[in-house]
């Protein structure tokens, strides 16, 4: 395959496109709401009403508004239908001839959509994730071709560094720096790993990217492989994402068939193959050293760093490990340039970030927004606020993050601002809580999660999380004393400072942030105990 | 091989490149408490007792796996470290069922030693009293999981020195336990050579010789060093 062939495929595919395209979401969320039957009925109705020459029904990836699925969207008019049932198919198709299926129609200009800026999710919800041709038709794999023929590996690394892209998995380590380190490590054998072990409660952006645009991630990985000098990549996906795994497998097969993955890609000397490894349900395997152990077939326990994977990773070889969303940004950066990318976002956080907006909020779903947008804009404008109530706090960063009180909603969302106030970007989960939520219970929920997900290797995380959980339970049962509160804080500090890996280090964050911003809720529970004990004695 | 100089607790030390802080401290006669470290097998950095403070590094580093660097300034016994170590030992005591009075290792137990070193006379955390089993299916030895602190020394000594890999860790978090073979009774594990290295490696009374009663456990630690030397340096006598 060469560039001419790639462009021919794109052209043919575009010509095949019919004038009206009915997009039906087939991602996990909408599938669970019966979107496959919706698609079937739509397809049949189009056939029966003799519109096949100008209308096509396409199964596409996630459109983001997951709380109102199944979603159907019609191009080029950009009409959105929400909560569609299979029985609605005829009225939707009828509406194509002039009428409008009013009761179902959503607002495609709602701030939820209008305020978004789509880079990673540019084509999700528009292209069929199971077809490589559709991906090529929207310019797919041209970035890979460009780096192979127009750029040296060092230029690619430089471009990524200049873009200011930072790791989207949570830590926010500069991606270009990571690439440069691996590229400069001596050694013939290197690896690229895509971390798709998304495990934070309430986070599903990586799943959506893998399900909706698998080729985008494959292209990012191949570009990374070329840049750092690796010929082999692994995608580590959790077993809980069967649809993502199935679509990745299909995507890899299709790419291999076209000679876009495998040996001599685009007839260049560059070889790159990608294998999938499936996790077995351990949250800790999202930690890079544990993930590498798991790929090696060992127990998924984290190892002390240094050595970092960039130096000694998979099978002791230099290994580049990036998150799904990070790799999904690469093709766009190569295509549109580092200057364009770095013009988006804030001074130290460039580009966009996908958030999973969940909890007590009107508009549930996935949004991609430029860095620096305020939490208030996300929660109140895009999310529509809390139905029948007020926002009390927003939890970001999953079990590693913290609760941000409503009074701080005006802070910009970027890596540094969030960590300054005791939370973190994390992978991008955002759980909105209303006035009825007990913050101590929230802290306990996350501590239960960490307790269950601790691998058990190091003492502070294995037993410290258990004791933290029990202390919270005691306080919630109104049995806690002021001494328990002191103990809670002291143990949080100890677990945070002495744990071996990120899981333990960040496990106390939900407690620490709720203690910091909602101390009165802990105090109330404790004074309730002192009152009771006075009465009984 | 080049040499690195550093200071540990204001004492200057010179050691070979590639040595760990723990090894350097040993040369300077500075004691750093450890539980999962065992001379002769690889280090895992799991017990977190050997954490030290290094100037200009904002996190605590495990001395057993951190290599020395030139002009490193290490503090091994700051008030913060003392507090965290004590807390870690308290957590370990609260986690299992450690009853010294009826333990084979009483008086010869590294967990006891650690408690004394860090000044732990009681634990501030409630005992968990987990339900754990005892396996005496092996003809010579037994494992009492109540006394296990999951340091994984037995796992490493069996895998790296004996090459039998009888032991491994099963489950996760608080439910972790040391499993023999394919989580079978120890006596049924064909791979076990009954060499007894795990008994010698165990810091507590979790793995013991049958027939020993309270405070009778003795370890032959020199045996491990002997085996390692015999293989690596061909020194077959001791």
XYZ file of C-alpha atoms in Angstrom:
775
model
C 0.000 0.000 0.000
C 1.265 3.467 -0.819
C -0.188 6.940 -0.448
C -2.007 6.838 -3.792
C -3.783 3.652 -2.797
C -4.665 5.118 0.599
C -6.168 8.182 -1.053
C -8.039 6.007 -3.559
C -9.645 4.048 -0.740
C -10.609 7.314 0.911
C -12.077 8.656 -2.337
C -14.029 5.520 -3.203
C -15.394 5.395 0.309
C -16.459 9.024 0.218
C -18.157 8.525 -3.162
C -20.054 5.542 -1.801
C -21.499 7.781 0.904
C -25.204 8.443 0.455
C -26.732 11.883 0.739
C -28.529 11.173 4.018
C -26.751 9.249 6.738
C -28.598 7.905 9.754
C -26.107 7.260 12.542
C -27.117 4.854 15.255
C -24.890 4.472 18.306
C -23.686 0.912 18.875
C -21.435 1.459 21.889
C -21.872 -0.503 25.094
C -24.152 2.044 26.778
C -26.598 2.371 23.897
C -26.383 -1.354 23.093
C -27.526 -2.063 26.622
C -30.515 0.172 25.855
C -31.340 -1.941 22.790
C -29.724 0.173 20.085
C -28.939 -2.871 17.928
C -32.669 -3.496 17.416
C -33.113 0.193 16.707
C -30.475 -0.032 14.003
C -32.065 -3.152 12.538
C -35.498 -1.556 12.404
C -34.088 1.617 10.875
C -32.295 -0.414 8.199
C -35.432 -2.416 7.400
C -37.624 0.682 7.296
C -35.269 2.395 4.869
C -35.357 -0.684 2.638
C -39.140 -0.982 2.802
C -39.786 2.664 2.068
C -37.525 2.513 -0.990
C -35.107 5.153 0.240
C -32.038 2.942 -0.072
C -30.621 4.977 -2.952
C -30.160 8.113 -0.865
C -30.353 7.025 2.784
C -27.968 4.745 4.642
C -28.121 3.547 8.228
C -24.741 3.285 9.944
C -23.768 1.757 13.245
C -21.358 4.243 14.802
C -19.426 4.782 17.997
C -20.317 6.758 21.062
C -21.942 10.172 20.611
C -21.379 11.075 24.224
C -24.858 11.745 25.503
C -24.972 8.326 27.130
C -27.645 9.188 29.691
C -30.233 9.584 26.924
C -29.401 6.570 24.782
C -30.030 4.987 22.403
C -29.054 7.947 20.260
C -29.739 8.386 16.567
C -28.270 11.284 14.668
C -28.910 12.291 11.103
C -26.430 13.975 8.805
C -26.173 16.373 7.050
C -29.067 18.130 8.854
C -27.580 17.266 12.264
C -30.809 16.154 13.849
C -30.518 14.238 17.099
C -33.016 11.739 18.472
C -32.809 10.588 22.073
C -34.071 7.514 23.894
C -35.123 5.919 20.649
C -36.983 2.617 20.777
C -37.117 0.137 17.887
C -40.771 1.157 17.356
C -39.713 4.728 16.654
C -37.886 3.735 13.472
C -40.741 4.414 11.012
C -41.453 7.894 12.355
C -37.742 8.804 12.186
C -37.493 7.635 8.588
C -40.790 9.360 7.704
C -39.390 12.560 9.107
C -36.642 12.428 6.500
C -39.286 13.312 3.924
C -40.169 16.567 5.560
C -41.904 15.931 8.876
C -40.180 15.920 12.216
C -40.426 13.155 14.848
C -40.865 15.789 17.501
C -41.198 13.990 20.815
C -37.845 12.295 20.420
C -35.875 15.136 19.061
C -32.979 16.338 21.167
C -31.111 19.590 20.892
C -27.904 19.077 18.989
C -26.967 22.692 19.749
C -27.283 22.213 23.508
C -24.203 23.454 25.420
C -23.492 19.783 26.152
C -22.509 19.495 22.495
C -21.813 23.096 21.553
C -19.216 23.712 24.279
C -17.210 20.662 23.339
C -14.017 20.709 21.368
C -13.403 17.418 19.727
C -9.917 16.254 18.848
C -9.800 12.692 20.123
C -13.496 12.240 19.574
C -13.548 14.106 16.278
C -14.951 11.190 14.317
C -16.653 9.162 16.991
C -20.337 8.993 16.364
C -19.722 9.678 12.666
C -17.731 6.675 11.468
C -18.345 2.968 11.652
C -15.754 1.677 14.134
C -15.750 -1.721 12.457
C -14.641 -0.431 9.074
C -11.076 0.620 8.313
C -12.220 2.156 5.019
C -14.457 4.588 6.875
C -11.508 5.573 9.036
C -9.324 6.062 5.987
C -12.091 8.131 4.375
C -11.832 10.726 7.156
C -8.072 10.994 6.737
C -7.065 8.032 8.845
C -3.530 6.601 8.678
C -2.298 9.620 6.721
C -0.412 10.800 9.817
C 1.339 7.453 9.993
C 2.231 7.729 6.315
C 3.480 11.261 6.890
C 5.842 10.311 9.727
C 7.219 7.323 7.820
C 8.065 9.305 4.704
C 8.478 12.888 5.783
C 9.813 12.830 9.322
C 12.699 11.251 11.201
C 11.920 9.556 14.525
C 13.634 12.449 16.317
C 11.399 14.937 14.515
C 8.321 13.023 15.618
C 9.462 13.054 19.255
C 10.225 16.731 18.944
C 6.798 17.461 17.512
C 5.083 15.661 20.391
C 7.283 17.479 22.930
C 6.472 20.825 21.340
C 2.741 20.088 21.409
C 2.826 20.074 25.218
C 0.755 16.887 25.374
C 0.716 15.338 28.852
C -0.285 11.819 29.869
C -4.040 11.450 30.034
C -3.978 8.492 32.404
C -3.850 10.693 35.464
C -0.310 11.653 36.343
C 0.113 14.172 33.569
C 3.735 13.311 32.785
C 4.914 15.118 29.634
C 4.404 12.655 26.786
C 7.224 14.034 24.640
C 9.702 13.603 27.489
C 8.643 9.992 27.954
C 9.007 9.325 24.230
C 12.414 10.989 24.151
C 13.633 8.881 27.084
C 12.600 5.621 25.454
C 13.943 6.736 22.070
C 17.324 7.527 23.558
C 17.663 4.287 25.536
C 20.162 1.915 23.965
C 18.964 -1.520 22.908
C 17.483 -3.170 19.848
C 14.300 -4.435 21.411
C 11.776 -1.908 22.675
C 8.053 -2.018 23.254
C 5.065 0.291 23.107
C 2.198 -0.424 25.469
C -1.233 1.130 25.346
C -2.782 1.190 28.797
C -6.478 0.470 28.392
C -7.021 -0.849 31.917
C -9.429 1.888 32.839
C -10.763 1.052 36.268
C -11.856 4.191 38.121
C -15.474 4.009 39.218
C -17.442 6.335 36.977
C -14.846 6.588 34.218
C -15.508 5.232 30.740
C -13.735 7.497 28.275
C -11.082 4.987 27.254
C -13.717 2.368 26.615
C -15.573 4.779 24.422
C -12.448 5.686 22.433
C -11.525 2.022 21.925
C -15.055 1.091 20.934
C -15.726 4.081 18.748
C -12.446 4.699 16.987
C -10.052 1.758 17.475
C -7.958 2.664 14.444
C -7.124 6.045 15.948
C -5.395 4.296 18.855
C -3.625 1.834 16.541
C -2.335 4.709 14.429
C -1.079 6.518 17.539
C 0.713 3.381 18.684
C 2.374 2.804 15.315
C 3.577 6.423 15.248
C 4.913 5.980 18.794
C 6.645 2.781 17.716
C 8.335 4.567 14.830
C 9.362 7.477 17.068
C 10.934 5.396 19.839
C 12.251 2.547 17.705
C 9.883 -0.214 18.770
C 8.553 -2.900 16.458
C 6.077 -4.460 18.804
C 3.142 -3.030 20.708
C 0.665 -4.351 23.198
C -2.772 -3.046 24.017
C -3.778 -4.009 27.534
C -7.555 -3.936 27.820
C -9.604 -5.056 30.771
C -11.791 -8.093 30.262
C -14.817 -6.061 31.328
C -14.716 -4.314 27.946
C -15.639 -7.174 25.558
C -16.910 -4.896 22.801
C -13.708 -2.847 22.849
C -11.654 -6.029 22.619
C -13.752 -7.363 19.751
C -13.471 -4.107 17.792
C -9.743 -3.844 18.416
C -9.233 -7.392 17.172
C -11.186 -6.593 14.040
C -9.312 -3.323 13.557
C -5.918 -5.004 13.896
C -6.923 -7.646 11.357
C -8.130 -5.042 8.878
C -4.989 -2.951 9.269
C -2.792 -5.999 8.760
C -4.685 -6.898 5.598
C -3.965 -3.474 4.134
C -0.308 -3.623 5.150
C -0.756 -0.767 7.622
C 0.354 -2.965 10.501
C 2.864 -5.790 10.308
C 6.008 -5.890 8.213
C 7.153 -3.053 5.984
C 4.318 -0.691 6.687
C 3.420 1.417 3.636
C 6.334 -0.340 1.904
C 8.794 1.386 4.209
C 11.411 -0.483 6.273
C 9.317 0.076 9.419
C 7.708 -2.986 11.018
C 5.161 -2.767 13.757
C 2.817 -5.390 15.094
C 0.228 -5.032 17.808
C -1.079 -7.707 20.154
C -3.929 -7.493 22.613
C -3.563 -8.597 26.204
C -6.666 -8.898 28.332
C -6.694 -8.012 32.006
C -8.356 -10.217 34.574
C -10.196 -7.691 36.665
C -7.521 -6.128 38.855
C -7.620 -2.357 39.225
C -3.963 -2.259 40.241
C -2.973 -3.531 36.774
C -3.589 0.003 35.522
C -0.383 0.892 37.384
C 2.335 0.656 34.770
C 4.738 -1.752 36.485
C 1.894 -4.067 37.534
C 0.508 -3.937 34.005
C 3.886 -4.981 32.627
C 4.084 -7.868 35.107
C 0.641 -8.933 33.980
C 1.628 -8.897 30.292
C 4.631 -11.024 31.212
C 2.217 -13.562 32.625
C 3.051 -12.873 36.244
C 0.986 -11.785 39.221
C 0.030 -8.150 38.656
C 2.033 -6.638 41.495
C 3.679 -3.237 41.172
C 7.449 -3.000 41.373
C 9.477 -0.234 43.003
C 10.443 2.532 40.568
C 13.167 3.340 39.551
C 13.878 1.615 37.272
C 11.087 3.197 35.281
C 9.599 1.246 32.360
C 11.294 3.669 29.955
C 14.575 2.169 31.149
C 13.618 -1.374 32.063
C 10.043 -2.350 31.306
C 8.513 -5.265 29.481
C 10.961 -8.192 29.609
C 13.503 -5.712 30.951
C 13.507 -3.782 27.652
C 12.907 -0.040 27.325
C 9.147 0.356 27.169
C 6.896 3.250 26.299
C 3.616 3.044 28.138
C 0.867 5.521 27.338
C -2.809 5.752 28.082
C -5.460 5.214 25.374
C -6.477 8.857 25.262
C -2.863 10.044 25.062
C -2.210 7.851 22.036
C -5.495 8.927 20.474
C -4.186 12.511 20.384
C -1.076 11.647 18.371
C -2.522 11.399 14.853
C -4.153 14.833 15.167
C -0.928 16.434 16.450
C 1.032 15.036 13.508
C -1.659 16.076 11.044
C -2.254 19.603 12.305
C 1.058 20.367 13.954
C 2.378 21.009 17.432
C 1.712 24.748 17.213
C -1.960 24.193 16.578
C -2.192 21.740 19.484
C -0.315 23.905 21.922
C -2.575 26.837 21.120
C -5.404 24.947 22.853
C -5.645 24.800 26.623
C -3.720 26.543 29.392
C -0.066 27.342 29.862
C 0.911 23.975 31.307
C -1.975 21.790 30.201
C -2.434 21.672 26.450
C -5.150 20.243 24.291
C -8.441 18.735 25.312
C -9.549 16.214 27.885
C -12.442 13.800 27.833
C -14.502 13.632 31.005
C -17.127 11.155 32.016
C -19.836 13.231 33.619
C -21.872 11.095 36.004
C -23.687 11.194 39.319
C -26.451 13.575 40.287
C -26.482 15.519 37.078
C -29.031 16.142 34.367
C -26.873 15.336 31.343
C -24.840 12.195 31.846
C -22.221 11.302 29.340
C -18.872 11.946 27.782
C -17.586 15.369 26.927
C -14.355 16.511 25.373
C -13.434 20.016 26.443
C -10.376 22.233 26.125
C -8.146 22.329 29.207
C -8.774 25.379 31.330
C -12.547 25.341 31.108
C -14.012 25.842 34.574
C -15.754 23.121 36.516
C -18.805 25.355 36.705
C -19.079 25.493 32.931
C -18.828 21.715 32.757
C -21.230 20.933 35.567
C -23.789 23.701 35.246
C -23.821 24.658 31.579
C -22.924 21.431 29.854
C -24.156 19.041 32.506
C -27.268 21.049 33.219
C -26.664 20.977 36.957
C -28.285 18.768 39.549
C -31.902 17.895 38.803
C -34.025 19.429 41.607
C -31.154 20.468 43.772
C -27.804 22.066 44.192
C -24.299 20.860 43.552
C -22.472 20.071 46.779
C -19.243 18.678 45.424
C -17.614 17.217 42.369
C -15.383 14.201 42.703
C -12.638 14.070 40.115
C -9.933 11.510 39.549
C -11.722 8.450 40.920
C -10.334 6.712 44.001
C -7.073 8.626 43.574
C -8.728 12.002 43.378
C -10.632 14.183 45.731
C -13.897 16.008 46.273
C -14.034 19.607 45.160
C -16.633 21.675 47.033
C -19.215 23.730 45.144
C -17.517 26.930 46.341
C -14.505 26.086 44.197
C -16.357 25.332 40.976
C -14.755 28.321 39.291
C -11.302 26.817 39.186
C -10.011 25.960 35.750
C -9.729 22.273 34.958
C -6.073 21.530 34.338
C -3.463 19.261 35.898
C -1.896 21.824 38.200
C -5.032 23.580 39.461
C -6.661 20.283 40.375
C -3.667 18.897 42.238
C -3.203 22.206 44.040
C -6.612 21.823 45.679
C -6.036 18.201 46.674
C -7.712 16.418 43.808
C -6.311 15.312 40.498
C -7.181 15.084 36.843
C -7.021 11.318 37.047
C -8.294 9.503 34.039
C -11.258 11.869 33.779
C -14.105 10.576 35.878
C -16.280 13.366 37.241
C -18.960 12.424 39.739
C -21.382 15.184 40.729
C -22.909 15.074 44.198
C -25.914 16.950 45.515
C -26.797 18.284 48.977
C -28.170 14.915 50.125
C -24.848 13.163 49.700
C -22.875 12.390 52.855
C -19.241 13.146 52.159
C -18.093 10.711 54.826
C -19.996 7.965 53.022
C -18.364 9.002 49.781
C -14.941 8.708 51.395
C -15.912 5.308 52.742
C -17.074 4.136 49.322
C -13.739 4.979 47.751
C -11.832 3.473 50.659
C -13.776 0.250 50.268
C -12.785 0.250 46.622
C -9.086 0.719 47.456
C -9.251 -1.884 50.190
C -10.663 -4.431 47.769
C -8.301 -3.497 44.966
C -5.043 -3.333 46.932
C -2.735 -6.038 45.609
C -1.516 -6.822 49.127
C 2.176 -6.426 48.435
C 3.091 -3.504 50.667
C 2.048 -3.124 54.284
C 0.582 0.429 54.328
C -1.782 -0.195 51.438
C -2.745 -3.765 52.332
C -3.561 -3.142 55.978
C -3.721 0.645 56.141
C -6.688 0.834 53.774
C -8.514 -1.754 55.887
C -7.955 0.261 59.066
C -8.938 3.499 57.308
C -12.139 1.888 56.107
C -12.921 0.583 59.600
C -12.242 3.995 61.144
C -14.675 5.588 58.703
C -17.245 2.897 59.454
C -16.863 3.598 63.156
C -17.331 7.335 62.603
C -20.353 6.736 60.356
C -21.879 4.511 63.035
C -21.570 7.492 65.364
C -19.099 5.590 67.489
C -16.120 7.766 66.615
C -14.221 9.930 69.076
C -12.043 12.982 68.466
C -9.062 10.658 68.938
C -10.305 8.534 66.037
C -10.347 11.595 63.834
C -6.726 12.306 64.695
C -5.834 8.701 64.053
C -7.622 8.855 60.708
C -5.569 11.839 59.607
C -2.295 10.386 60.841
C -2.922 7.074 59.097
C -3.895 8.861 55.870
C -0.549 10.655 55.888
C 1.328 7.442 56.591
C -0.394 5.443 53.827
C 0.107 8.336 51.402
C 3.788 8.716 52.106
C 4.893 5.121 52.533
C 2.937 3.065 50.001
C 4.758 1.376 47.176
C 2.683 2.407 44.169
C 0.195 5.012 43.042
C -2.794 3.060 44.327
C -1.708 3.312 47.959
C -0.153 6.741 47.593
C -3.399 8.224 46.350
C -5.840 6.000 48.267
C -6.237 8.477 51.181
C -7.041 11.410 48.847
C -10.837 11.047 49.064
C -10.596 11.138 52.882
C -8.075 13.960 52.989
C -10.038 16.131 50.590
C -13.348 15.592 52.385
C -11.649 16.274 55.727
C -10.291 19.476 54.265
C -13.455 20.799 52.669
C -16.217 19.172 54.704
C -14.765 18.885 58.248
C -18.152 19.721 59.760
C -19.637 16.458 58.480
C -17.024 14.460 60.367
C -17.434 16.689 63.428
C -21.197 16.233 63.469
C -20.905 12.457 63.462
C -18.384 12.605 66.258
C -20.315 14.997 68.462
C -23.371 12.799 67.930
C -21.379 10.070 69.669
C -20.317 12.243 72.598
C -23.935 13.313 73.100
C -25.196 9.741 73.022
C -22.567 8.541 75.435
C -23.452 11.294 77.875
C -27.100 10.318 77.775
C -26.425 6.648 78.382
C -23.904 7.116 81.174
C 33.964 -0.277 39.042
C 33.635 3.234 40.308
C 32.897 4.353 43.819
C 30.157 6.602 45.138
C 30.468 8.711 48.247
C 27.462 9.776 50.224
C 26.504 10.723 53.756
C 24.142 8.729 55.901
C 23.081 10.429 59.131
C 26.017 12.816 58.654
C 28.518 9.956 58.409
C 30.445 9.915 55.132
C 30.408 6.542 53.385
C 32.128 5.314 50.220
C 30.653 2.284 48.462
C 30.818 0.685 45.046
C 28.478 1.962 42.384
C 25.302 -0.086 42.190
C 25.102 -0.779 45.924
C 21.887 0.058 47.724
C 21.430 2.529 50.557
C 20.802 -0.436 52.854
C 24.185 -1.973 51.950
C 25.924 1.358 52.339
C 24.324 1.879 55.758
C 25.495 -1.553 56.831
C 29.063 -0.643 55.947
C 28.755 2.479 58.075
C 27.299 0.414 60.944
C 24.006 2.208 60.711
C 21.054 -0.050 61.356
C 17.923 0.346 59.246
C 14.998 -1.868 60.301
C 13.797 -4.351 57.655
C 11.367 -7.239 57.451
C 11.063 -8.327 53.827
C 14.771 -7.977 53.049
C 16.845 -11.166 53.232
C 20.515 -11.357 52.315
C 20.965 -13.637 49.329
C 17.618 -13.146 47.624
C 16.177 -10.319 45.551
C 14.516 -7.336 47.205
C 10.893 -6.346 46.693
C 10.483 -3.198 48.800
C 7.227 -4.411 50.338
C 7.431 -3.958 54.124
C 8.289 -0.241 53.885
C 10.232 -0.313 57.167
C 13.500 0.610 55.477
C 12.134 3.850 54.007
C 14.628 6.678 54.358
C 14.632 10.375 53.644
C 16.977 11.645 50.964
C 17.581 15.380 50.759
C 16.094 17.085 47.707
C 13.857 14.138 46.939
C 10.302 14.761 48.012
C 9.312 11.167 48.624
C 10.543 8.499 50.988
C 12.730 5.859 49.366
C 13.063 2.188 50.290
C 16.724 1.676 51.240
C 16.716 -1.958 50.098
C 16.107 -1.186 46.415
C 17.451 2.354 46.044
C 20.926 2.557 44.580
C 23.323 5.098 46.001
C 24.216 8.149 43.969
C 27.109 10.538 44.311
C 26.771 13.025 47.168
C 23.428 11.642 48.240
C 22.440 12.867 51.716
C 20.452 10.205 53.539
C 18.650 10.363 56.877
C 17.524 7.037 58.257
C 15.973 7.886 61.585
C 14.069 11.168 61.505
C 11.039 11.614 63.794
C 8.738 11.193 60.793
C 10.378 7.915 59.804
C 10.239 6.680 63.391
C 6.523 7.406 63.529
C 5.788 5.730 60.180
C 7.836 2.659 61.072
C 6.064 2.308 64.351
C 2.730 2.637 62.609
C 3.685 0.033 60.010
C 4.627 -2.459 62.734
C 1.384 -1.696 64.552
C -0.540 -2.369 61.355
C 1.221 -5.699 60.886
C 0.439 -6.772 64.457
C -3.206 -5.765 64.086
C -3.507 -7.578 60.759
C -2.661 -11.155 61.755
C -3.046 -13.233 64.883
C 0.279 -12.715 66.600
C 0.310 -14.270 70.046
C 3.925 -14.315 71.182
C 3.374 -16.400 74.306
C 2.361 -19.488 72.348
C 4.570 -18.939 69.286
C 7.497 -21.146 68.282
C 9.466 -18.031 67.379
C 8.974 -16.201 70.670
C 12.270 -14.592 71.566
C 13.671 -15.418 68.152
C 11.330 -13.435 65.954
C 12.178 -10.594 63.609
C 8.721 -9.071 64.000
C 9.262 -8.930 67.754
C 12.691 -7.436 67.154
C 11.210 -4.845 64.824
C 8.599 -3.915 67.415
C 11.302 -3.386 70.014
C 13.488 -1.416 67.604
C 10.717 0.977 66.645
C 9.471 1.268 70.210
C 6.083 -0.269 69.646
C 4.595 -1.448 72.938
C 0.955 -1.524 71.858
C -1.050 -1.014 68.698
C -3.436 1.900 68.286
C -5.429 -0.044 65.717
C -8.048 -2.647 66.543
C -6.997 -6.260 65.971
C -8.652 -7.728 62.917
C -8.633 -11.353 64.181
C -8.759 -12.817 60.676
C -9.736 -16.443 60.202
C -6.648 -18.132 58.897
C -5.596 -21.747 58.670
C -2.703 -23.954 59.691
C -1.245 -26.518 57.292
C 0.749 -29.369 58.822
C 0.326 -31.781 55.950
C 4.060 -31.754 55.273
C 5.845 -34.556 57.162
C 8.536 -32.280 58.630
C 7.290 -28.717 58.502
C 4.155 -26.690 59.040
C 2.808 -23.267 58.067
C 0.629 -21.258 60.411
C -0.925 -18.476 58.323
C -1.987 -16.654 61.501
C 1.644 -15.670 62.043
C 2.405 -14.808 58.408
C 3.272 -11.179 57.608
C 3.382 -11.747 53.815
C 7.002 -10.667 53.499
C 7.366 -13.254 50.684
C 10.852 -14.289 51.796
C 9.793 -17.964 51.564
C 8.507 -17.361 48.033
C 11.802 -15.845 46.944
C 14.137 -18.237 48.725
C 12.308 -21.250 47.309
C 12.223 -19.808 43.811
C 15.646 -18.179 43.610
C 17.850 -20.425 45.764
C 16.171 -23.815 45.797
C 14.613 -23.399 42.361
C 11.467 -25.262 43.395
C 8.968 -22.378 43.492
C 6.671 -24.171 45.896
C 5.378 -20.914 47.334
C 3.496 -18.017 45.849
C 0.979 -15.399 46.892
C -2.703 -16.085 46.310
C -5.626 -13.636 46.348
C -5.161 -9.921 46.886
C -5.229 -7.202 49.517
C -6.200 -8.295 53.005
C -7.143 -11.734 51.634
C -3.623 -12.519 50.474
C -2.071 -15.711 51.716
C 1.001 -17.742 50.942
C -0.091 -20.685 48.797
C 1.838 -23.905 48.356
C 1.932 -25.541 44.930
C -1.321 -25.019 43.098
C -2.921 -23.927 46.360
C -2.769 -27.527 47.589
C -1.843 -28.820 51.039
C 1.916 -28.428 51.411
C 2.393 -32.180 51.907
C 0.930 -32.872 48.462
C 3.251 -30.541 46.583
C 5.630 -32.738 44.573
C 7.915 -29.809 43.805
C 8.869 -29.409 47.488
C 12.302 -30.859 48.184
C 11.885 -30.523 51.965
C 15.081 -28.471 52.036
C 13.804 -26.282 54.858
C 15.109 -23.003 53.450
C 11.702 -21.414 53.848
C 11.786 -22.298 57.553
C 15.118 -20.543 57.882
C 13.964 -17.588 55.815
C 10.703 -16.966 57.671
C 11.086 -13.954 59.984
C 8.274 -15.068 62.299
C 6.958 -18.403 63.445
C 4.720 -18.834 60.388
C 6.826 -21.589 58.833
C 8.246 -23.929 61.449
C 9.621 -27.391 62.059
C 7.092 -29.782 63.474
C 7.821 -30.837 67.023
C 9.042 -27.417 68.106
C 7.037 -25.742 70.776
C 6.872 -22.176 72.014
C 10.119 -20.231 71.843
C 12.011 -23.209 70.375
C 12.371 -22.135 66.763
C 15.950 -21.732 65.620
C 17.076 -20.650 62.222
C 20.148 -21.640 60.301
C 20.641 -18.352 58.432
C 24.253 -19.222 57.627
C 22.956 -22.050 55.461
C 21.522 -19.629 52.945
C 24.750 -17.712 52.626
C 26.595 -21.012 52.328
C 24.399 -22.222 49.480
C 24.732 -18.931 47.629
C 28.518 -18.912 48.060
C 28.790 -22.556 47.119
C 27.030 -21.943 43.834
C 28.506 -18.606 42.909
C 32.045 -18.940 44.281
C 32.378 -22.715 44.385
C 33.047 -22.679 48.150
C 31.634 -26.033 49.129
C 32.689 -26.116 52.787
C 31.604 -24.112 55.775
